[in-house]
Short mmCIF file of C-alpha atoms in Angstrom, two decimals:
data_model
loop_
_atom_site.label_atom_id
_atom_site.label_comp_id
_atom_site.label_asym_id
_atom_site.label_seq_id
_atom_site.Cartn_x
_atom_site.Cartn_y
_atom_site.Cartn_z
CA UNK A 1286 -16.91 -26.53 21.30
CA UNK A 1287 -15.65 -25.23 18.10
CA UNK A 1288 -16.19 -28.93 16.70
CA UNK A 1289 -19.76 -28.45 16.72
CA UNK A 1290 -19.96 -25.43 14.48
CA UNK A 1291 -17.09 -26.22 12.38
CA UNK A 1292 -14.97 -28.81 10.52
CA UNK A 1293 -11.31 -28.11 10.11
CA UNK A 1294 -8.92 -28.90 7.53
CA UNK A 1295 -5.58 -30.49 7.79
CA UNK A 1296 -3.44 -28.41 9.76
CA UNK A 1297 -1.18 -25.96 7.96
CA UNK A 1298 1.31 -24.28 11.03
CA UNK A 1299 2.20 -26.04 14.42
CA UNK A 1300 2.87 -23.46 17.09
CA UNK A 1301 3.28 -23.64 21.00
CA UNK A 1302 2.05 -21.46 23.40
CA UNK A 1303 4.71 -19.67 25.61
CA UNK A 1304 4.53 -17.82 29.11
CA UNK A 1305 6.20 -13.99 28.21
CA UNK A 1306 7.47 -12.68 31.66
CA UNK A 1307 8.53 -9.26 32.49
CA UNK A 1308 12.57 -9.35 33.71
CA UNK A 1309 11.84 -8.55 37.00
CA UNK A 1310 8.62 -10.86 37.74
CA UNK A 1311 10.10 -13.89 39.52
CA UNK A 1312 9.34 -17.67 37.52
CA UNK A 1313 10.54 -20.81 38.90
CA UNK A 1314 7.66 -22.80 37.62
CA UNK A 1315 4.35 -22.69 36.72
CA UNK A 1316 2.92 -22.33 40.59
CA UNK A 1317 4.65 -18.75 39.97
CA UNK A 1318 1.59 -17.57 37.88
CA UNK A 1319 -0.53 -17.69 41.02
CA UNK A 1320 1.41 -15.28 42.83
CA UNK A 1321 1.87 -12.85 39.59
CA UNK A 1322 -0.48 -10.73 37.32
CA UNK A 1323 -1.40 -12.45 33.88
CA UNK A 1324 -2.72 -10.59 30.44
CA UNK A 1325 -4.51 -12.30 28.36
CA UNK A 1326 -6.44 -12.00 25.28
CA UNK A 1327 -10.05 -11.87 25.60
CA UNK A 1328 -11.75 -14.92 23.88
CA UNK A 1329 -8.29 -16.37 23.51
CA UNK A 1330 -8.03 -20.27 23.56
CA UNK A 1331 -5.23 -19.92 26.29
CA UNK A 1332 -8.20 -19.28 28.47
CA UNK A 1333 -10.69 -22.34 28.37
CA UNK A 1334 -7.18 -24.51 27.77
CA UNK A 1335 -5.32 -23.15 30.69
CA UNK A 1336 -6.08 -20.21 32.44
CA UNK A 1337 -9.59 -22.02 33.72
CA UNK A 1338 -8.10 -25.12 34.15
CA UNK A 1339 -5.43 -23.67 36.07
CA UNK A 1340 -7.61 -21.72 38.19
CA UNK A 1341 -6.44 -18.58 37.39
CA UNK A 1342 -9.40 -16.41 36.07
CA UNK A 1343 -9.02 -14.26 39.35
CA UNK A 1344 -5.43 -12.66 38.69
CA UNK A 1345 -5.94 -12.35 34.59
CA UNK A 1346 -6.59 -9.34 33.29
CA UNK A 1347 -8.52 -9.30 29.59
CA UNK A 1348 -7.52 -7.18 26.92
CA UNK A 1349 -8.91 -6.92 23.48
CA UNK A 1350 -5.21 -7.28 21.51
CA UNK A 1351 -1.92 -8.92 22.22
CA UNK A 1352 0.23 -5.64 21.64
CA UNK A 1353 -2.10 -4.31 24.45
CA UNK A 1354 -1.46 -7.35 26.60
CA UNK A 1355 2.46 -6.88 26.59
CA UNK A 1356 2.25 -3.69 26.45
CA UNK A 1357 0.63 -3.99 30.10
CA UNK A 1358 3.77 -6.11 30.89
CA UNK A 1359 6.56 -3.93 29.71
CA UNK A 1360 5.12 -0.70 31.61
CA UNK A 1361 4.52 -3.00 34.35
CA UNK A 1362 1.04 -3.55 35.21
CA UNK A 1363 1.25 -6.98 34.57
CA UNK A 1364 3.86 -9.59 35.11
CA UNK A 1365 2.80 -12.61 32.45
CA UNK A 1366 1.46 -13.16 28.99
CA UNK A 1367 0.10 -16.19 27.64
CA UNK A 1368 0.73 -16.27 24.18
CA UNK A 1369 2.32 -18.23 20.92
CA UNK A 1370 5.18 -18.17 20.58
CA UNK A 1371 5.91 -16.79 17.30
CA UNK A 1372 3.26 -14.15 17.60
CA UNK A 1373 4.73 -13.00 20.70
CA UNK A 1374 8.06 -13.07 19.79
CA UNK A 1375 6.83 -10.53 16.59
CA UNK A 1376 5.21 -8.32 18.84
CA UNK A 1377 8.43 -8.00 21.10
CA UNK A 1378 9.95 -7.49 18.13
CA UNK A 1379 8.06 -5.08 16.50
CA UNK A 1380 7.29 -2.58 19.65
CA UNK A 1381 10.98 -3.34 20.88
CA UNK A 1382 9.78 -3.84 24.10
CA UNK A 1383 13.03 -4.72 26.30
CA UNK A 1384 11.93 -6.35 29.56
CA UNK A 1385 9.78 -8.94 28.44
CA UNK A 1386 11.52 -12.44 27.90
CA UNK A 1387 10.32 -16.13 27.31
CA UNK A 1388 9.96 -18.36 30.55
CA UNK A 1389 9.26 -21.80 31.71
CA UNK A 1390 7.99 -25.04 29.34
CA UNK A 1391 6.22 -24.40 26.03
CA UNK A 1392 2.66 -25.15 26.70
CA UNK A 1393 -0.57 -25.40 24.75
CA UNK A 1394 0.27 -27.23 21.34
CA UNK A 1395 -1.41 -26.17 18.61
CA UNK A 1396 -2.46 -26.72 15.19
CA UNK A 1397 -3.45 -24.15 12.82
CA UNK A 1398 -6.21 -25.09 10.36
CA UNK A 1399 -8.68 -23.40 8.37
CA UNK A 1400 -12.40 -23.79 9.67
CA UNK A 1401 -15.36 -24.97 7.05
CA UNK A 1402 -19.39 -24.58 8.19
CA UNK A 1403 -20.20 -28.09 9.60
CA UNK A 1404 -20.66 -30.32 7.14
CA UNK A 1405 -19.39 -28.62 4.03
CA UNK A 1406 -17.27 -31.23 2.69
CA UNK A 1407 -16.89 -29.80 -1.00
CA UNK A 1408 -15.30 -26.98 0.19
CA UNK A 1409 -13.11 -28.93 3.19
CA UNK A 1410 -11.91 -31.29 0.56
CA UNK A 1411 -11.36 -28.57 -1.84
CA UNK A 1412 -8.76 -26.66 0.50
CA UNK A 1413 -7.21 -30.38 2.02
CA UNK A 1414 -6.35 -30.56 -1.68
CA UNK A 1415 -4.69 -27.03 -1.99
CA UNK A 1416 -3.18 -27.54 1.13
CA UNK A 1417 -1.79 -30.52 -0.22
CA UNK A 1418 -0.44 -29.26 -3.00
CA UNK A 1419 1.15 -25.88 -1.80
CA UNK A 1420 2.96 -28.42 0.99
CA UNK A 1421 4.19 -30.78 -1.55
CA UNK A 1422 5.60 -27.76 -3.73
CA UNK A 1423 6.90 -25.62 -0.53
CA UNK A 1424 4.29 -22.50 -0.77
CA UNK A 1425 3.21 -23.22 2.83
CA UNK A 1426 6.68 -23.45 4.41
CA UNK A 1427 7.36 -20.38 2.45
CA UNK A 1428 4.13 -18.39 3.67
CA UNK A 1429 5.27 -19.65 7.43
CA UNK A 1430 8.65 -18.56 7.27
CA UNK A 1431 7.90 -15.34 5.85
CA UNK A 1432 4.71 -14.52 8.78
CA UNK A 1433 6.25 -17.25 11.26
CA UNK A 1434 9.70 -16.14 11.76
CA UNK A 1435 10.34 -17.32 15.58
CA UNK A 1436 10.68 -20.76 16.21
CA UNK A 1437 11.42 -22.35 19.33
CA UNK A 1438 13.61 -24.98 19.49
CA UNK A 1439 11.93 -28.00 21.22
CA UNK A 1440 8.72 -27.00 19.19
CA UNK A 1441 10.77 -27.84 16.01
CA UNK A 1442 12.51 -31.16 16.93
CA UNK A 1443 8.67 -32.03 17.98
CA UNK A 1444 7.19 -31.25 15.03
CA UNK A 1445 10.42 -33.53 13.57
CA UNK A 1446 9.52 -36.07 15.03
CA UNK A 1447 5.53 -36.08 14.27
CA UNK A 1448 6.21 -35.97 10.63
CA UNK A 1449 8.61 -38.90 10.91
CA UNK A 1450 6.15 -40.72 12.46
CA UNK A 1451 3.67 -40.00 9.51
CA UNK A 1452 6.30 -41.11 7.27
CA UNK A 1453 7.92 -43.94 8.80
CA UNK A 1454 4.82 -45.91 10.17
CA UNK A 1455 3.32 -45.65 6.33
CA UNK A 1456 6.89 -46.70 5.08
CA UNK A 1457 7.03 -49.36 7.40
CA UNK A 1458 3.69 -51.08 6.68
CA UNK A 1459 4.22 -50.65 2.79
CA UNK A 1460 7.56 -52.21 3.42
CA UNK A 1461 5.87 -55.23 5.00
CA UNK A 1462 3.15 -55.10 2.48
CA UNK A 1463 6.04 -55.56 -0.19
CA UNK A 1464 7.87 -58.21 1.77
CA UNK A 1465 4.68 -60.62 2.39
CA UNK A 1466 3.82 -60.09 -1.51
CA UNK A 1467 7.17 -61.49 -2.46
CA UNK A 1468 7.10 -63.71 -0.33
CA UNK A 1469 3.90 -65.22 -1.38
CA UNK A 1470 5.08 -64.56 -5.07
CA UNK A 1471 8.34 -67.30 -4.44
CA UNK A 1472 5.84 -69.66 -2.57
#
């Protein structure tokens, strides 16, 4: 929906969404949010991407800020957050909450951009270009490690792989280009 507002840069952080559990709320898989008590932030994207989907508006409780949300959790009014993961993992850190842990499959992939008015294309190609150039010299992977410090595993060998995609398919073709061009240089 946002699409029709907005248009959106190229993406500048890759996160995951993760299911927070509290130690003593039973997950086997992801049937077990059914049976439990979820927390989730209000207008949150979790919600039209899988809480709806999911059918499980009728055991979510809304709350207006993720500390609030785990904060349900840990004292045991609720048994599940939906959240990213590095966000999460920050907040657990931060209010040293102690019976909240990670559980089940990463879900919800997402891409961070910035948002433009619809149709503003000086200004969209004005931060593709700083984005650009703050990835080429390291100032985004410094801003994301400093803000982003929780990474989860599988999250980083896929976001491995996606880049060497982007790099090896353009490799590849230029490769080919380079080949056929010699080739039709000998001929």
């Amino acid at each position: 929906k946002r699409k029709e507002f907005f248009d959106f840069t190229i993406p500048t952080w890759f996160d995951s969404y993760a299911i927070f559990a509290r130690s003593s709320a039973v997950f086997e898989n992801l049937d077990n949010l059914r049976k439990g008590r979820i927390v989730a932030l209000s207008g949150d994207a979790s919600i039209s991407r899988f809480i709806e989907p999911m059918g499980l508006e009728e055991s979510t409780q809304f709350v207006d800020t993720l500390p609030d949300a785990f904060q349900l959790v840990e004292n045991g009014e609720g048994d599940f957050v939906l959240a990213p993961y590095s966000i999460g993992m920050e907040i657990i850190d931060r209010h040293n909450f102690r019976t909240i842990r990670v559980v089940g499959p990463s879900i919800l992939p997402s891409l961070y951009c910035i948002a433009v008015r619809k149709g503003d294309s000086d200004l969209l190609a004005a931060f593709n270009s700083a984005i650009d150039i703050s990835k080429m010299e390291g100032v985004i992977q410094r801003i994301n490690h400093k803000w982003f410090s929780h990474y989860r595993e599988e999250d980083s060998l896929r976001e491995l792989v996606r880049m060497l995609r982007f790099m090896l398919v353009p490799g590849t073709v230029f490769v080919l280009f380079l080949l056929l061009w010699l080739w039709s240089l000998r001929r």
